Amino acid sequence: MSERVYIGLGSNLDHPERQLSEALQALAALPATRLLQQSHFYASKPQGPQDQPDFMNAVCLLETDLSAHALLQALQQIEQSQGRVKKRHWGERCIDLDILLYGDQSIQTPELTVPHKEMATRDFVLLPLAEISPGRVIPGMGRVETLIAQLEQTFVVPWVASNSNHTA
Ligand code: ROI
């Protein structure tokens, strides 16, 4: 049975906008999977260590026949093929792909927790998610707009593509 799955994308190294575009293409090319929607790209201040570049973030919606664990493996392969090397905990990365929601399912295994544990407090996830899925209720956490209203501050702005001509 196919499921609708929200994926969070983030990058703050090696041309972040190119990293996100490549990852979206790779997601769209996964077997038994369709890319249904993607948010704009957003520039965001790093959560975690501040001595790293700003991030670019987005959220997309897939429809897939892949199981959650098969999808997780596929995301890890995309991260590897884009050269992700883990430098430090909560540090900079070329590309980070997280399963945020997998249908309405709650999944708790050693490899995977869905809904993503930290999404309720992450402005860089909630704002793009609200763009493509207004009114979405995150199981166990609440409505996306309510979660946004509960953030003390947000450090996320839509990224304007015309700024990027010289970095493309
Ligand atoms: N901060 C922002 N703004 N965006 C991210 O994608 C991101 N990813 C992370 C940590 C390091 C927690 N901070 C982030 O993994």
Coordinates of C-alpha atoms and ligand atoms in Angstrom, one line a residue:
M1 CA 0.0 0.0 0.0
S2 CA 1.3 3.4 -0.8
E3 CA 1.9 6.0 1.9
R4 CA 2.3 9.8 1.9
V5 CA 5.6 10.7 3.4
Y6 CA 7.0 14.1 4.3
I7 CA 10.8 14.4 4.1
G8 CA 12.9 17.2 5.6
L9 CA 15.9 18.3 3.6
G10 CA 18.8 20.4 5.0
S11 CA 22.3 21.5 3.9
N12 CA 24.9 24.0 4.9
L13 CA 28.0 22.9 3.0
D14 CA 29.1 22.8 -0.7
H15 CA 26.4 24.8 -2.5
P16 CA 23.4 24.1 -0.3
E17 CA 20.8 25.0 -3.0
R18 CA 22.5 22.6 -5.4
Q19 CA 22.5 19.9 -2.7
L20 CA 18.8 20.3 -2.1
S21 CA 18.0 20.3 -5.8
E22 CA 20.1 17.1 -6.4
A23 CA 18.4 15.4 -3.5
L24 CA 14.9 16.3 -4.7
Q25 CA 15.8 14.8 -8.1
A26 CA 17.1 11.7 -6.4
L27 CA 14.0 11.4 -4.3
A28 CA 11.8 11.7 -7.4
A29 CA 13.8 8.9 -9.1
L30 CA 13.3 6.4 -6.3
P31 CA 11.6 3.2 -7.2
A32 CA 7.8 3.0 -6.6
T33 CA 7.9 6.6 -5.5
R34 CA 6.5 9.9 -6.7
L35 CA 7.4 13.4 -5.7
L36 CA 4.1 15.1 -5.2
Q37 CA 5.1 18.5 -3.7
Q38 CA 8.0 20.5 -2.6
S39 CA 8.3 23.6 -0.5
H40 CA 10.3 26.7 -1.4
F41 CA 13.9 26.7 -0.1
Y42 CA 14.4 28.5 3.2
A43 CA 17.5 30.0 4.7
S44 CA 17.8 29.3 8.4
K45 CA 20.1 29.9 11.3
P46 CA 21.8 26.8 12.6
Q47 CA 20.2 25.1 15.6
G48 CA 23.1 23.6 17.6
P49 CA 26.6 25.0 17.3
Q50 CA 26.5 28.5 16.0
D51 CA 30.0 28.5 14.4
Q52 CA 28.8 26.9 11.2
P53 CA 27.2 28.3 8.1
D54 CA 23.5 29.1 7.8
F55 CA 21.4 26.2 6.5
M56 CA 19.1 25.9 3.6
N57 CA 16.0 23.8 4.3
A58 CA 13.0 22.4 2.5
V59 CA 10.3 19.8 3.0
C60 CA 8.8 17.6 0.3
L61 CA 5.9 15.2 0.0
L62 CA 6.4 11.8 -1.5
E63 CA 3.9 9.0 -2.3
T64 CA 5.7 5.7 -2.0
D65 CA 5.3 2.0 -1.9
L66 CA 8.6 1.6 0.0
S67 CA 8.4 0.6 3.6
A68 CA 9.6 3.1 6.1
H69 CA 12.8 1.2 6.6
A70 CA 13.5 0.7 2.9
L71 CA 12.9 4.4 2.5
L72 CA 15.3 5.2 5.3
Q73 CA 18.0 3.1 3.6
A74 CA 17.3 4.9 0.3
L75 CA 17.7 8.3 2.0
Q76 CA 21.0 7.2 3.5
Q77 CA 22.2 6.1 0.1
I78 CA 21.3 9.5 -1.4
E79 CA 23.2 11.2 1.5
Q80 CA 26.2 9.0 0.9
S81 CA 26.2 9.6 -2.9
Q82 CA 26.1 13.3 -2.2
G83 CA 29.2 12.9 -0.2
R84 CA 27.8 13.4 3.3
V85 CA 30.5 13.0 5.9
K86 CA 29.6 13.4 9.5
K87 CA 32.0 15.9 11.0
R88 CA 30.5 16.4 14.5
H89 CA 27.2 15.9 16.3
W90 CA 24.8 18.7 15.3
G91 CA 27.4 20.0 12.9
E92 CA 27.6 21.0 9.3
R93 CA 26.6 18.7 6.5
C94 CA 26.3 18.5 2.7
I95 CA 22.8 17.0 2.9
D96 CA 20.6 15.6 5.6
L97 CA 17.4 13.8 4.7
D98 CA 14.9 13.0 7.5
I99 CA 11.6 11.1 7.4
L100 CA 9.3 13.5 9.2
L101 CA 6.0 11.7 8.8
Y102 CA 5.1 8.4 7.2
G103 CA 1.4 8.4 6.7
D104 CA -0.2 8.6 10.1
Q105 CA 2.1 5.9 11.5
S106 CA 4.0 6.0 14.7
I107 CA 7.2 4.1 14.3
Q108 CA 9.7 3.4 17.1
T109 CA 12.6 1.2 16.2
P110 CA 16.3 1.5 17.0
E111 CA 16.9 2.9 13.5
L112 CA 13.9 5.1 13.1
T113 CA 11.5 7.3 15.1
V114 CA 8.5 8.7 13.2
P115 CA 7.1 11.3 13.6
H116 CA 10.6 12.8 13.8
K117 CA 11.3 13.5 17.5
E118 CA 12.5 17.0 17.2
M119 CA 10.2 18.3 14.5
A120 CA 7.8 20.1 16.9
T121 CA 10.5 22.5 17.9
R122 CA 12.3 23.0 14.6
D123 CA 11.4 26.2 12.8
F124 CA 13.3 25.0 9.7
V125 CA 11.0 22.0 9.5
L126 CA 7.6 23.5 10.6
L127 CA 7.6 26.6 8.3
P128 CA 8.2 24.7 5.0
L129 CA 5.8 21.9 6.2
A130 CA 3.1 24.5 6.8
E131 CA 3.7 25.9 3.3
I132 CA 2.9 22.6 1.6
S133 CA 0.5 21.1 4.1
P134 CA -1.4 23.8 6.0
G135 CA -3.5 22.5 8.9
R136 CA -1.5 19.2 9.1
V137 CA -1.8 17.5 12.4
I138 CA 1.4 15.8 13.5
P139 CA 0.4 12.7 15.5
G140 CA 1.1 13.2 19.2
M141 CA 2.3 16.8 18.7
G142 CA -0.6 18.8 17.3
R143 CA -1.3 21.1 14.4
V144 CA 1.6 22.6 12.5
E145 CA 0.4 26.2 12.9
T146 CA 0.0 25.7 16.7
L147 CA 3.5 24.4 17.0
I148 CA 4.8 27.4 15.0
A149 CA 2.9 29.8 17.3
Q150 CA 4.6 28.1 20.3
L151 CA 8.1 28.7 19.0
E152 CA 9.8 31.5 21.0
Q153 CA 11.5 32.9 17.8
T154 CA 12.0 31.8 14.3
F155 CA 15.2 32.2 12.3
V156 CA 13.9 31.0 8.9
V157 CA 13.2 33.1 5.8
P158 CA 12.2 32.0 2.3
W159 CA 15.2 32.0 0.1
V160 CA 15.0 34.1 -3.1
A161 CA 16.5 32.2 -6.0
S162 CA 17.7 35.3 -7.8
N163 CA 20.3 35.7 -5.0
S164 CA 22.0 32.6 -6.2
N165 CA 23.1 33.5 -9.7
H166 CA 26.7 33.7 -8.7
T167 CA 26.7 30.5 -6.6
A168 CA 25.0 28.2 -9.0
Ligands
ROI1 N1 19.8 23.8 11.8 C1 19.1 24.3 10.7 N2 18.8 25.6 10.7 N3 18.8 23.5 9.7 C2 19.1 22.1 9.7 O1 18.8 21.4 8.8 C3 19.8 21.6 10.8 N4 20.1 20.3 10.9 C4 20.7 19.8 12.0 C5 21.2 20.7 13.1 C6 22.7 20.6 13.2 C7 20.5 20.2 14.4 N5 20.8 22.1 13.0 C8 20.1 22.5 11.9 O2 21.0 18.5 12.1

